[in-house]
Coordinates of C-alpha atoms in Angstrom, one line a residue:
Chain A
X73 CA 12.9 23.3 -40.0
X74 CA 14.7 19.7 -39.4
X75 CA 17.1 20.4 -41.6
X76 CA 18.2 23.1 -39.3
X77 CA 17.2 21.4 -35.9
X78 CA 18.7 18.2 -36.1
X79 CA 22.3 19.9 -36.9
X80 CA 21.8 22.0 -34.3
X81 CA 20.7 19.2 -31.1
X82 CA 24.1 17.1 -32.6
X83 CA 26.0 20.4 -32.0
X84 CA 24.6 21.0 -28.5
X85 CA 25.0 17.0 -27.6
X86 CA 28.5 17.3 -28.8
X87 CA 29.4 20.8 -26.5
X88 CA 27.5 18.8 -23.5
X89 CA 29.5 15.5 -24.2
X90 CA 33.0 17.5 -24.2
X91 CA 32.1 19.5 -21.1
X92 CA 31.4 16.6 -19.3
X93 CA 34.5 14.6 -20.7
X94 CA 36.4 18.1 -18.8
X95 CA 34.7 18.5 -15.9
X96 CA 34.6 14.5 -14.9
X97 CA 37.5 13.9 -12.6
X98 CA 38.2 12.9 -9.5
X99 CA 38.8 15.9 -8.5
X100 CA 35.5 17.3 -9.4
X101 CA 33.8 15.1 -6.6
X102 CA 33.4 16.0 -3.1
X103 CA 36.3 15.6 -0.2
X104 CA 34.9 13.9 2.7
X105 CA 34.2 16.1 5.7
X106 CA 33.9 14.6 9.1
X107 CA 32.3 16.9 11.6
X108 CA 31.8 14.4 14.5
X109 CA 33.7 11.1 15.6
X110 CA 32.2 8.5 18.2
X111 CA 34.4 5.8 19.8
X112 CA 34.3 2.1 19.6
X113 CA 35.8 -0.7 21.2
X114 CA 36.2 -4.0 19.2
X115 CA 38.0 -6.7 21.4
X116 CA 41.8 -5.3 21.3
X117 CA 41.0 -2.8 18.5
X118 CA 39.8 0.4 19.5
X119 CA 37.6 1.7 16.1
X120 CA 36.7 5.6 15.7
X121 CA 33.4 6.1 13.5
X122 CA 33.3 9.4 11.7
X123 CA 30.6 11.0 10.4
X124 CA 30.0 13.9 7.7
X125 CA 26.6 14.8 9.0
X126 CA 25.8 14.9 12.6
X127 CA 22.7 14.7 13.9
X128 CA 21.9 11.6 11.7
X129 CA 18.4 11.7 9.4
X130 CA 16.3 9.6 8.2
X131 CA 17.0 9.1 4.5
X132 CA 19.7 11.7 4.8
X133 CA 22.8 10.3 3.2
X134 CA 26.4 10.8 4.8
X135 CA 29.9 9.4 4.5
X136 CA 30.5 7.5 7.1
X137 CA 34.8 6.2 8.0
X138 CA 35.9 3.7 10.1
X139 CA 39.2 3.9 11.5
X140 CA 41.1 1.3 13.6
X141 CA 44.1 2.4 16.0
X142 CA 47.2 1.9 13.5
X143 CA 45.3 1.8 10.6
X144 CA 43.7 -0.7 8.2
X145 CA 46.8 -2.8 5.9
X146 CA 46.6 -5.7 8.4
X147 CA 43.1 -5.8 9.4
X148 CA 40.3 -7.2 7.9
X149 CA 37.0 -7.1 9.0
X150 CA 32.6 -7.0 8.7
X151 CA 30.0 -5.0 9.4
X152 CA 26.6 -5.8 10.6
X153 CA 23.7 -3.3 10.5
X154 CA 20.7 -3.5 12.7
X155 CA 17.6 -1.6 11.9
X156 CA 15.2 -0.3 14.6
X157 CA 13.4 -3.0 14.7
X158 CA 16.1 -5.6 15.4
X159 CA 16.1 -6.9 11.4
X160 CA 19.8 -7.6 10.6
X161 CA 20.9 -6.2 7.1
X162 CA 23.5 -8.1 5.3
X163 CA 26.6 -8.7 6.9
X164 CA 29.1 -6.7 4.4
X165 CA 32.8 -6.6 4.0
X166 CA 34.3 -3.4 5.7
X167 CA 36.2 -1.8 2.5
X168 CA 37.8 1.3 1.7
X169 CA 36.0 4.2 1.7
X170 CA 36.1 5.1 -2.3
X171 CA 36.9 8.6 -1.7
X172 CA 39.1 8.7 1.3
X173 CA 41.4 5.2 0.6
X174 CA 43.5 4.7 3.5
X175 CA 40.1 4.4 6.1
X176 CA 36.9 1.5 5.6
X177 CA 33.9 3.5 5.0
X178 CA 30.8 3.7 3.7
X179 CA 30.2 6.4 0.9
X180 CA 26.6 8.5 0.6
X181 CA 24.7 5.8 2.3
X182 CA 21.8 7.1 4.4
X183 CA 19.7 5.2 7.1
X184 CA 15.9 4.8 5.8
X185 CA 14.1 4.4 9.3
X186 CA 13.9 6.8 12.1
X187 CA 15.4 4.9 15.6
X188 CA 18.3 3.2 17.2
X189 CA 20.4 1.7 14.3
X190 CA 23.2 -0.3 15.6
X191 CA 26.4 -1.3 13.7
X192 CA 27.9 -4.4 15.0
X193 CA 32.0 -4.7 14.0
X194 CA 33.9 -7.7 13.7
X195 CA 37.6 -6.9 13.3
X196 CA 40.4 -9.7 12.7
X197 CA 44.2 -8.2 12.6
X198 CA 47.5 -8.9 14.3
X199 CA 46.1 -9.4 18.0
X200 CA 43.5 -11.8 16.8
X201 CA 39.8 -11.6 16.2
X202 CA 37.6 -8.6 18.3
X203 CA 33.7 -7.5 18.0
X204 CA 32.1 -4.3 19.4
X205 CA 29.2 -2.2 18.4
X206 CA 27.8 1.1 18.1
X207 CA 24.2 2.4 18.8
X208 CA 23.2 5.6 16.7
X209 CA 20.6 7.4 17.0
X210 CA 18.3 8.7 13.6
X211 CA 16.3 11.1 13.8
X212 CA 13.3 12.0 11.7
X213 CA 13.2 12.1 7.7
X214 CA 13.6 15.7 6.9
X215 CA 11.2 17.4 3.8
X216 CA 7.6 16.0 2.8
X217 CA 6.1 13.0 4.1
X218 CA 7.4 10.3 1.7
X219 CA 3.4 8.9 0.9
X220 CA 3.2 12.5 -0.7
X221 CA 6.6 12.1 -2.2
X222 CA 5.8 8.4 -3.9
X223 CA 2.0 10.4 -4.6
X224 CA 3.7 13.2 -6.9
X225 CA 6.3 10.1 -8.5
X226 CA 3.4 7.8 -9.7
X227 CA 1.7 10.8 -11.7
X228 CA 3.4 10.1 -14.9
X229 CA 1.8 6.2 -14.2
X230 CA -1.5 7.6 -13.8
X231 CA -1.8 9.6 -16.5
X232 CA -0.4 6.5 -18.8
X233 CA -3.6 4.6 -17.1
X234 CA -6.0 7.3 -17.6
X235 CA -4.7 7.4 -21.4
X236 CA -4.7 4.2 -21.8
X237 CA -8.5 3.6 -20.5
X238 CA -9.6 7.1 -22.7
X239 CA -7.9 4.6 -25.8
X240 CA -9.1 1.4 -24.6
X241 CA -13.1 2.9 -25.0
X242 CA -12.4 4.9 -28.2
X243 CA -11.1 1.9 -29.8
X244 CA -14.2 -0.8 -28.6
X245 CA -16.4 -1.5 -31.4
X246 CA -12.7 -1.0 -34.2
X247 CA -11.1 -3.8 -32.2
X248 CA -14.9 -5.8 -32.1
X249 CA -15.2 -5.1 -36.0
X250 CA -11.0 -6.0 -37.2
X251 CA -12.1 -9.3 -35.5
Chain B
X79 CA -7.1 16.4 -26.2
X80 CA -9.6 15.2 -29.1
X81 CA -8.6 12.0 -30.6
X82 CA -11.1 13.0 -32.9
X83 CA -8.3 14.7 -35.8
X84 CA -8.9 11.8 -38.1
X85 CA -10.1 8.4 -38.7
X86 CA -8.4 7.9 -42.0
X87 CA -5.0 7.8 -41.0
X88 CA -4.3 11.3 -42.3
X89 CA -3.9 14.0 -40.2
X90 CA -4.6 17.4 -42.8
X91 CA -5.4 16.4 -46.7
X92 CA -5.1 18.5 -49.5
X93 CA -2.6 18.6 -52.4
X94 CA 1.3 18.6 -52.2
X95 CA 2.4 16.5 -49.6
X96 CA 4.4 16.8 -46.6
X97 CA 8.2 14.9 -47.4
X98 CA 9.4 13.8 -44.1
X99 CA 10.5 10.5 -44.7
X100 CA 8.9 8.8 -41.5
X101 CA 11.6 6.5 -40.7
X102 CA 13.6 9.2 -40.0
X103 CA 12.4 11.3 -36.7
X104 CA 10.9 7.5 -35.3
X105 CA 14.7 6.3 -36.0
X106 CA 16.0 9.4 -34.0
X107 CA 12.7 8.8 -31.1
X108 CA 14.6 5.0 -30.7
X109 CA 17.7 6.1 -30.7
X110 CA 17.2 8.8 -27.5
X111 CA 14.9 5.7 -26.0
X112 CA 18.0 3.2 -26.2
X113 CA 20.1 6.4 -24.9
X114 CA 18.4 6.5 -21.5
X115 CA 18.8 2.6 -21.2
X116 CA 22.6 3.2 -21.9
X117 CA 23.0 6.2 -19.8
X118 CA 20.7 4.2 -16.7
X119 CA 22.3 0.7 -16.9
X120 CA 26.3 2.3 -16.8
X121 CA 25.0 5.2 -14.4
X122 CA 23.4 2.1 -12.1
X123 CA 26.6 0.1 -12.8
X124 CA 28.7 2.9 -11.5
X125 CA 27.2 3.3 -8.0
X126 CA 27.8 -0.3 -7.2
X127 CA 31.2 -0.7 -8.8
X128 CA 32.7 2.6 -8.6
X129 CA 30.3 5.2 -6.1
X130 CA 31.4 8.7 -6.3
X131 CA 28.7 10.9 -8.0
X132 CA 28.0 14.3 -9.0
X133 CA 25.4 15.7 -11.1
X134 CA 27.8 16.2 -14.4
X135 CA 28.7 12.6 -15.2
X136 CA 28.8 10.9 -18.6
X137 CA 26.1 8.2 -17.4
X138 CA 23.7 11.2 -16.1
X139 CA 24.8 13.0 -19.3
X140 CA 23.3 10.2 -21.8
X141 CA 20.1 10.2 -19.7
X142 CA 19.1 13.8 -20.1
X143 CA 20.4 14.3 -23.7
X144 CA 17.6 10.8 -24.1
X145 CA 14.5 13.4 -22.9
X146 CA 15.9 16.2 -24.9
X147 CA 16.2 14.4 -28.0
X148 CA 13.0 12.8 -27.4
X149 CA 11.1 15.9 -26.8
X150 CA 12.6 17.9 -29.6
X151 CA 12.2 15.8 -32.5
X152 CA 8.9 15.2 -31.1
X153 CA 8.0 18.9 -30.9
X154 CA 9.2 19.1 -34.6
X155 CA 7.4 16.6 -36.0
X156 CA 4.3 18.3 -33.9
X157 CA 4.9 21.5 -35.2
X158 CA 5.6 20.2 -38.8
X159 CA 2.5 18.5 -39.3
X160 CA 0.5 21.7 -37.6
X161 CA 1.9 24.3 -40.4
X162 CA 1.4 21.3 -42.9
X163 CA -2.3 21.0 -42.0
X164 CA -2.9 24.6 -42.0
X165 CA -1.2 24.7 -45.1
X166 CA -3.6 22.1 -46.0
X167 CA -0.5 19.8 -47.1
X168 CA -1.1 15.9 -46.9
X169 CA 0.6 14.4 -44.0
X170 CA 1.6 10.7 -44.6
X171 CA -0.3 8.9 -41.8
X172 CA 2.6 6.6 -41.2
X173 CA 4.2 9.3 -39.5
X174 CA 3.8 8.6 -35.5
X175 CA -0.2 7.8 -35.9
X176 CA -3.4 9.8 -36.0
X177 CA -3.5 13.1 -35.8
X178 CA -4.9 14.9 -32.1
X179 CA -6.6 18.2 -32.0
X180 CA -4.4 20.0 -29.4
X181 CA -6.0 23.0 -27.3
X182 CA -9.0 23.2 -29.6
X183 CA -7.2 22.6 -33.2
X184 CA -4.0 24.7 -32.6
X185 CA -2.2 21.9 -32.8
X186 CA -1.9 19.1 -35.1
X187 CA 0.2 16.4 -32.8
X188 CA 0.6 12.7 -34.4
X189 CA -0.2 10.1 -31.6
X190 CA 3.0 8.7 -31.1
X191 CA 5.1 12.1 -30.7
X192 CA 2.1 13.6 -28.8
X193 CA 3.1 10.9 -26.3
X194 CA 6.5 10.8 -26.3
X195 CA 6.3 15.3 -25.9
X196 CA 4.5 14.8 -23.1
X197 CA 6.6 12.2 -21.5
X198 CA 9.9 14.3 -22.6
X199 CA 8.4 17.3 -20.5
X200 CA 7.6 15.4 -17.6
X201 CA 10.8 13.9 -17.7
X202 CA 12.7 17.1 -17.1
X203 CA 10.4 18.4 -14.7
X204 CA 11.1 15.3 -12.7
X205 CA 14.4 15.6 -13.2
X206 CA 14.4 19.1 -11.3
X207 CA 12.6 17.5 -8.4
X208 CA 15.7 14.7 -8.6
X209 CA 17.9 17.7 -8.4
X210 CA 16.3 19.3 -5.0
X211 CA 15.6 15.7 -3.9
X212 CA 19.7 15.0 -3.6
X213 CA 20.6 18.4 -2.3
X214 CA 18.0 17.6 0.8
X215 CA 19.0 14.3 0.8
X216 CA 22.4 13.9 -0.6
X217 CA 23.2 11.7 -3.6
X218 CA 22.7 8.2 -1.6
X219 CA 22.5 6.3 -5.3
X220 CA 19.7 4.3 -4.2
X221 CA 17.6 3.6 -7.4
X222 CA 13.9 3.5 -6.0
X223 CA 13.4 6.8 -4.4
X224 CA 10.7 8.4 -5.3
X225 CA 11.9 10.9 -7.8
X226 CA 14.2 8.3 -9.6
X227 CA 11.0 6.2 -10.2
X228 CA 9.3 9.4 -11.5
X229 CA 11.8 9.8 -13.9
X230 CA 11.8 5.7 -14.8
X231 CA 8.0 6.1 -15.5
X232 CA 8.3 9.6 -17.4
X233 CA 10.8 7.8 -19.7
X234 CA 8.3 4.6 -20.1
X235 CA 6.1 7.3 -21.5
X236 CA 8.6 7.9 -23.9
X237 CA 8.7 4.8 -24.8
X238 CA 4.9 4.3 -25.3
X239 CA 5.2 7.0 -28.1
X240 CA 8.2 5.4 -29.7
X241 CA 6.2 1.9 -29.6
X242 CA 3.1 4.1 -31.7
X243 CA 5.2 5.9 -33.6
X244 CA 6.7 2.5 -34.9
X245 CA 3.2 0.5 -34.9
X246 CA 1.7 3.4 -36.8
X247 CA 4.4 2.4 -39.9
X248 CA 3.8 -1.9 -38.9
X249 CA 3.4 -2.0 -43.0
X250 CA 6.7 -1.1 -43.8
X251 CA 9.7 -3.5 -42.4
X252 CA 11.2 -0.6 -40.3
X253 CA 7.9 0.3 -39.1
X254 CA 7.1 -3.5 -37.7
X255 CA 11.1 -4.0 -36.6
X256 CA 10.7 -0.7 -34.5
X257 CA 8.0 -1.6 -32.9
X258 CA 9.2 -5.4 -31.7
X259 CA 12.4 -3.1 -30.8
X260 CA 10.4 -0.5 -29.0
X261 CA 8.3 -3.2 -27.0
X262 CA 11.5 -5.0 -25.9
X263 CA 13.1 -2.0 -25.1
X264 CA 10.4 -1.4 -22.7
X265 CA 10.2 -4.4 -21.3
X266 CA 14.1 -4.1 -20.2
X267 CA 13.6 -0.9 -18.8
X268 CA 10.8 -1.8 -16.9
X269 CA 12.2 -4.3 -15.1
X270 CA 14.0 -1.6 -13.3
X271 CA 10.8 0.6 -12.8
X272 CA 9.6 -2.7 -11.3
X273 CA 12.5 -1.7 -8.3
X274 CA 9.3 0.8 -6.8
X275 CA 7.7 -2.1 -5.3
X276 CA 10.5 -4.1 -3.6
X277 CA 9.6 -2.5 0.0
X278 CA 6.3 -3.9 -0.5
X279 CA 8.0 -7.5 -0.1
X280 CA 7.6 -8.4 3.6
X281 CA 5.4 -11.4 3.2
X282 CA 5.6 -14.4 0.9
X283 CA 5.4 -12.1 -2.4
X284 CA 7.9 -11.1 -4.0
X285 CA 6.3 -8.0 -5.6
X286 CA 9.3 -7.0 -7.6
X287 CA 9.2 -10.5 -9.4
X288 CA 5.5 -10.2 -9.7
X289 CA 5.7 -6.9 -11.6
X290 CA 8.5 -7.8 -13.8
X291 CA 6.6 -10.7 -14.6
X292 CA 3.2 -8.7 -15.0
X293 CA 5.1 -6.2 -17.2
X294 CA 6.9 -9.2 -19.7
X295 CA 4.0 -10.7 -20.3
X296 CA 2.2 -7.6 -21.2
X297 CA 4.7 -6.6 -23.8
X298 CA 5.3 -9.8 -24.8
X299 CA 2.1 -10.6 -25.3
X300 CA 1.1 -6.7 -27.0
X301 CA 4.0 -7.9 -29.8
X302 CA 1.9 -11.4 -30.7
X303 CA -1.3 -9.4 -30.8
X304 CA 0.8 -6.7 -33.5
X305 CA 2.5 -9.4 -35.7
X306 CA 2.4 -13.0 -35.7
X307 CA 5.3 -14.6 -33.8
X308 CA 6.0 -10.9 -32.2
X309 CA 5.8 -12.5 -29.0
X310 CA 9.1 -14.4 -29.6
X311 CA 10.7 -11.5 -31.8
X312 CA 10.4 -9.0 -28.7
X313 CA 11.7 -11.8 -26.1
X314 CA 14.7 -12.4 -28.8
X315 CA 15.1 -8.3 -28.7
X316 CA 15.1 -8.2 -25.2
X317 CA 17.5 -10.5 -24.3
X318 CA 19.6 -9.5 -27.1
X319 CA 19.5 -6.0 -24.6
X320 CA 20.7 -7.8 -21.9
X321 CA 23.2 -9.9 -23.5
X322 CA 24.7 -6.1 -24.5
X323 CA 24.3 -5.0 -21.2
X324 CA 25.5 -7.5 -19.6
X325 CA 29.0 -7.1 -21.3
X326 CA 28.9 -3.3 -21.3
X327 CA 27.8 -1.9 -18.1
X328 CA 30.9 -3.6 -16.0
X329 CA 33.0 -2.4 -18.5
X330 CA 31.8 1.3 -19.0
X331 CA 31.7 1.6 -15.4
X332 CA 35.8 0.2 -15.1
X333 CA 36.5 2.4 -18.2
X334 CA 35.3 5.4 -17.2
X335 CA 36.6 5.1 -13.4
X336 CA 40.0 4.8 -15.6
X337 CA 39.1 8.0 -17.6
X338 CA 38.6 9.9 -14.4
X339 CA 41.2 8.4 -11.9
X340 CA 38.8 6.8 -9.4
X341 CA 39.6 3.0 -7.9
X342 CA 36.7 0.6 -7.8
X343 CA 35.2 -0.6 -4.8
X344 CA 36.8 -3.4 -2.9
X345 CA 35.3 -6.4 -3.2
X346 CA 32.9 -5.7 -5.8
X347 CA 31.8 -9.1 -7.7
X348 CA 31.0 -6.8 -11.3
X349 CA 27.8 -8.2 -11.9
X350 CA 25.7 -6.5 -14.3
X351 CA 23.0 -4.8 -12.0
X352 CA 20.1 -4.2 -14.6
X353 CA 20.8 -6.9 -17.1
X354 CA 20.5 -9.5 -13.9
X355 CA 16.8 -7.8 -13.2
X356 CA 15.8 -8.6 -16.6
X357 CA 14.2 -12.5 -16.6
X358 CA 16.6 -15.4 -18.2
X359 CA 13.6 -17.2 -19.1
X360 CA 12.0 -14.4 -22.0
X361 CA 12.9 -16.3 -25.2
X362 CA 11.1 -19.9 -23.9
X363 CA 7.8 -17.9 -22.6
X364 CA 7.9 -16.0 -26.0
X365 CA 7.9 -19.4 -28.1
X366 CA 5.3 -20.7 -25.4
X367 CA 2.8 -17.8 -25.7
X368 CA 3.4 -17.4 -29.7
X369 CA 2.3 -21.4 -30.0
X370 CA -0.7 -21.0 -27.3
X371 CA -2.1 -17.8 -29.7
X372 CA -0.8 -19.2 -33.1
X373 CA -4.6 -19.5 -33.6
X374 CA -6.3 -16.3 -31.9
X375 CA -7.2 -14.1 -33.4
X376 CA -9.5 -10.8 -32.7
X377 CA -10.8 -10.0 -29.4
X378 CA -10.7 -13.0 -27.9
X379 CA -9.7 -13.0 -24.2
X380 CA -9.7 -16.4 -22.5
X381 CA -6.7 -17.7 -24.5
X382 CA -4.4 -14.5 -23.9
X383 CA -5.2 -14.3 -20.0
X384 CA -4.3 -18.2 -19.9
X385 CA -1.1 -17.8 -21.8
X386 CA 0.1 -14.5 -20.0
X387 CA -0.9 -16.6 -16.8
X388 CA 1.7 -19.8 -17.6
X389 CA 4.3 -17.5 -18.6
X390 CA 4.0 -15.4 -15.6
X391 CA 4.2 -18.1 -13.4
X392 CA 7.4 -19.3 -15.3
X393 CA 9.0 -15.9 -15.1
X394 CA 8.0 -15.2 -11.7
X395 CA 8.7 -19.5 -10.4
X396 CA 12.2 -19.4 -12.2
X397 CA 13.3 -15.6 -10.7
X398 CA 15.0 -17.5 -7.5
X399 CA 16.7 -20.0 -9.5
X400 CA 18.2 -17.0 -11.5
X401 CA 19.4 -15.6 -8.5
X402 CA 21.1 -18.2 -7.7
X403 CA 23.1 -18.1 -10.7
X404 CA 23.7 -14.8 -10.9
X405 CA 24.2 -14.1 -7.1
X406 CA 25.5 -17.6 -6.0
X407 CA 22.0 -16.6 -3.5
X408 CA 20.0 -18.9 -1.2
X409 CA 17.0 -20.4 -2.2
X410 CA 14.0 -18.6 -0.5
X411 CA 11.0 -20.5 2.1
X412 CA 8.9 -22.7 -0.2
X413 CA 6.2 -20.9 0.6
X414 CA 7.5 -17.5 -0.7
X415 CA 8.2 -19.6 -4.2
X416 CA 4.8 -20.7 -4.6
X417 CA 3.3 -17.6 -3.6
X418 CA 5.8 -15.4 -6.0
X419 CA 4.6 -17.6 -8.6
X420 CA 1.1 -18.1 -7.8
X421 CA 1.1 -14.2 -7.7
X422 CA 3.5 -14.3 -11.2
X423 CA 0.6 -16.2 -12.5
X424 CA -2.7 -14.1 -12.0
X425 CA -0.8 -11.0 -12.6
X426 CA 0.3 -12.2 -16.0
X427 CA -3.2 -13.7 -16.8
X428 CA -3.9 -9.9 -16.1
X429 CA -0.4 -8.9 -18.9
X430 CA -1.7 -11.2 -21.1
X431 CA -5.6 -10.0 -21.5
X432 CA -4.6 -6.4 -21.5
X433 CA -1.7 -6.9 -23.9
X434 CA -3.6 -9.1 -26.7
X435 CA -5.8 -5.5 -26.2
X436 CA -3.0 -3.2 -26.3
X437 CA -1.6 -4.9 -29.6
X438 CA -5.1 -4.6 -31.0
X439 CA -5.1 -1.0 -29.9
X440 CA -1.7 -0.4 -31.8
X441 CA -2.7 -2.0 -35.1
X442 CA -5.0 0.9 -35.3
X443 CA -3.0 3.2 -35.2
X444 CA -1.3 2.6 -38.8
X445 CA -3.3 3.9 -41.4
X446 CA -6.1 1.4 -43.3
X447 CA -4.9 0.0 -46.4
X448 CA -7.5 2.1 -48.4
X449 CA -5.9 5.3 -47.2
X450 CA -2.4 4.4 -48.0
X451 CA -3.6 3.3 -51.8

């Protein structure tokens, strides 16, 4: 019977490694799709933020762009996040948006906590060095509550502890007698 | 599940016995082990240096054909050593442990690939729930959601069988290797699983350090307890890993954004993101803890608990300085130092008393020396 299985899995590994070698090109992964746009003015720069998911979700991940008035080749710039509770994350260097190059952006990123998030900008370019921010609004996590979630994930973990005890009393008096 | 097959090491005796060599399916249970670590670290790599992401990738290629492998070598070995016991055929008890009694005795499973089965299946079940997780969710690549860390702990189960499998065969040189191999494997891959805890970090513990460090010095520990000086073979191993890693996961990520016309990010700094979890300091605790136990030996448990307990505290007190290499980061409050390393300290006191048992545990599994003659 391994004479014959082992053959086979190689063959079936092979098939999957050459349809992945087709199928993975750049053209294979999503466009991005903004479907709404907010406003935001950074000293002289006026920034539009777009969005590929709007309302915004907890957890829910979206591409987000950021697109200064006559574009981004002499600008440079940051971007600041605030959580709802006023923590700062790391400030972050606003860079091309992998998918979509001539716009900053951020790609799949989602917003953990349900609140005001604010993104604070800090844009330096021809007309000198502007800041302006934008409040967004996240609404509630969609799906099950995530203590259920992080419940179903650590099953494997338990049943590796529940093994490992079962093990740990059959083995008592052999590990008491090798000594 | 009745562990209660066999005590002699043999899972079915009678006359002609079974030939699977087995170096051979434990050799292919390694390779699918050291599959997923490939197919995680450059599928990790990728997010941070490169992003885009669909389900068919390379990266998320090598880490399901890793569960499939595993599962179906350990279903044949399972389903060998059944029709070899009901055809009352020896089965050579080197081959992935004693034998369990599966739903009443229809089922003849060796320990190891019972294990490793079991963590194959829940693998891919988990991986489904990753599957409906990103289509509610989207593929945000954040590596500690809830179903990622199922699938991290599904393939530690894995790797659990594929340390048996090799302990069962510690007489022979491969059987011993694997096993050092297998524990050091673990160890690397754990330090990602580790990742679960980091929103727990609010206060002046860093729980993320404090598992990795619990987790070494566990495995670490569970190799001295299986072979003398294991403790400093599986730190060798290990950082052997992420000396590997660290070269390849950059580059597989670069190369394969080449292979499939993407740009990398702007300013990304290429550092390897899985080979930095993994702790610089391995090889020195491994030499420390093999020198405390040089003399243990048996159950004792003072001596292991105080030797997991100074090398945790070195893992988890030296964690910011590595940082600081590796990130060019600021040193943290004193306080969260001393009480990540306080923490490091009794958790690995913990590592080390449950390892020395755990290695104990896994000399049992080979077959006696009576039973092999």
């Amino acid at each position: 019977m391994m004479r014959r299985l082992f053959p086979t899995a190689a063959i079936v590994l092979a098939i999957c490694y050459l349809l992945a070698a087709a199928t993975g090109t750049a053209a294979a992964y999503q466009p991005v799709n903004i479907v709404h746009t907010e406003q935001v003015q950074a000293g002289p720069y006026t920034l539009t933020v777009g969005f590929s998911e709007w309302p915004l979700r907890a957890m829910q991940s979206l591409d987000f762009t950021f697109t200064p008035e006559g574009g981004i080749d002499d600008k440079t710039g940051t971007l600041a996040t605030a959580q709802p509770d006023g923590k700062l994350r790391r400030k972050e260097p606003l860079s091309r948006h992998p998918r979509k190059h001539e716009v900053w952006g951020l790609d799949v990123r989602s917003l953990d906590k349900q609140g005001d998030w604010t993104f604070r900008f800090a844009i330096d370019g021809p007309q000198g060095h502007g800041e302006g921010e934008l409040k967004v609004t996240v609404l509630e996590q969609p799906g099950p509550p995530l203590g259920l979630s992080w419940a179903i994930s650590t099953l494997p973990l338990l049943a590796l502890i529940a093994f490992l005890t079962y093990a740990w009393r059959r083995t008592t008096s052999k590990v008491t007698s090798v000594a | 599940m009745d562990l209660t097959a066999d005590d002699r090491g043999r899972t079915a005796t009678a006359t002609s016995p079974l030939t699977l060599r087995p170096w051979l399916p434990a050799s292919i249970l390694f390779a699918a082990s050291m599959t997923f670590a490939i197919g995680s670290t450059w599928d990790i790599q990728w997010h941070g240096d490169v992003g885009p992401d669909t389900f068919f990738t390379l990266p998320h290629l090598f880490i399901y054909a890793s569960a499939a492998v595993a599962g179906f070598t350990s279903l044949a070995v399972i389903l060998m050593t059944t029709a070899a016991g009901r055809a009352g055929r020896t089965v050579d008890g080197e081959l992935g442990g004693p034998g369990i009694a599966v739903f009443g005795r229809t089922f003849t499973a060796p320990l190891g690939y019972m294990v490793s089965a079991l963590g194959a299946a829940s693998f891919l079940l988990y991986g489904l729930w990753d599957l409906w997780w990103h289509s509610l969710y989207g593929f945000d690549a954040v590596i500690d959601s809830p179903p990622h860390i199922g699938l991290f702990l599904s393939s530690t189960v894995i790797s659990v069988g594929t340390v048996i499998v090799f302990a069962a065969a510690r007489a022979q040189r491969w059987g011993y290797l694997g096993a050092l191999l297998s524990l050091a494997h673990l160890l690397t891959s754990s330090t990602v699983t580790a990742l679960a805890v980091q929103r727990l970090s609010q206060g002046t513990v860093r729980w993320t350090v404090v598992v990795t460090a619990f987790m070494a010095i566990l495995l670490l520990i569970a190799g001295a307890a299986l072979r003398r000086g294991g403790a400093t073979m599986v730190a060798i191993c290990g950082s052997a890993i992420q000396a590997v890693f660290w070269w390849f996961a950059p580059w597989a990520a670069r190369e394969y954004a080449n292979f499939v016309g993407l740009p990398l990010r702007e300013h990304i700094r290429a550092i390897p993101t899985t080979p930095a979890l993994i702790p610089f300091m391995l090889i020195p605790v491994g030499i420390v803890i093999d020198l405390l136990l040089r003399r243990t030996n048996g159950p004792a448990r003072l001596l292991p608990a105080l030797a997991g307990g100074l090398g945790g505290a070195i893992v988890a007190g030296f964690a910011p300085w590595q940082n600081i290499i590796i990130y060019d980061a600021r040193l943290p409050l004193t306080s969260i130092i001393v009480g990540t390393a306080v923490a490091g300290a009794i958790f690995g006191a913990l590592g080390g008393f449950l390892g020395w048992r755990f290695g104990a545990m896994l000399r049992l599994t080979a077959p006696t020396s009576e039973v092999r003659a």
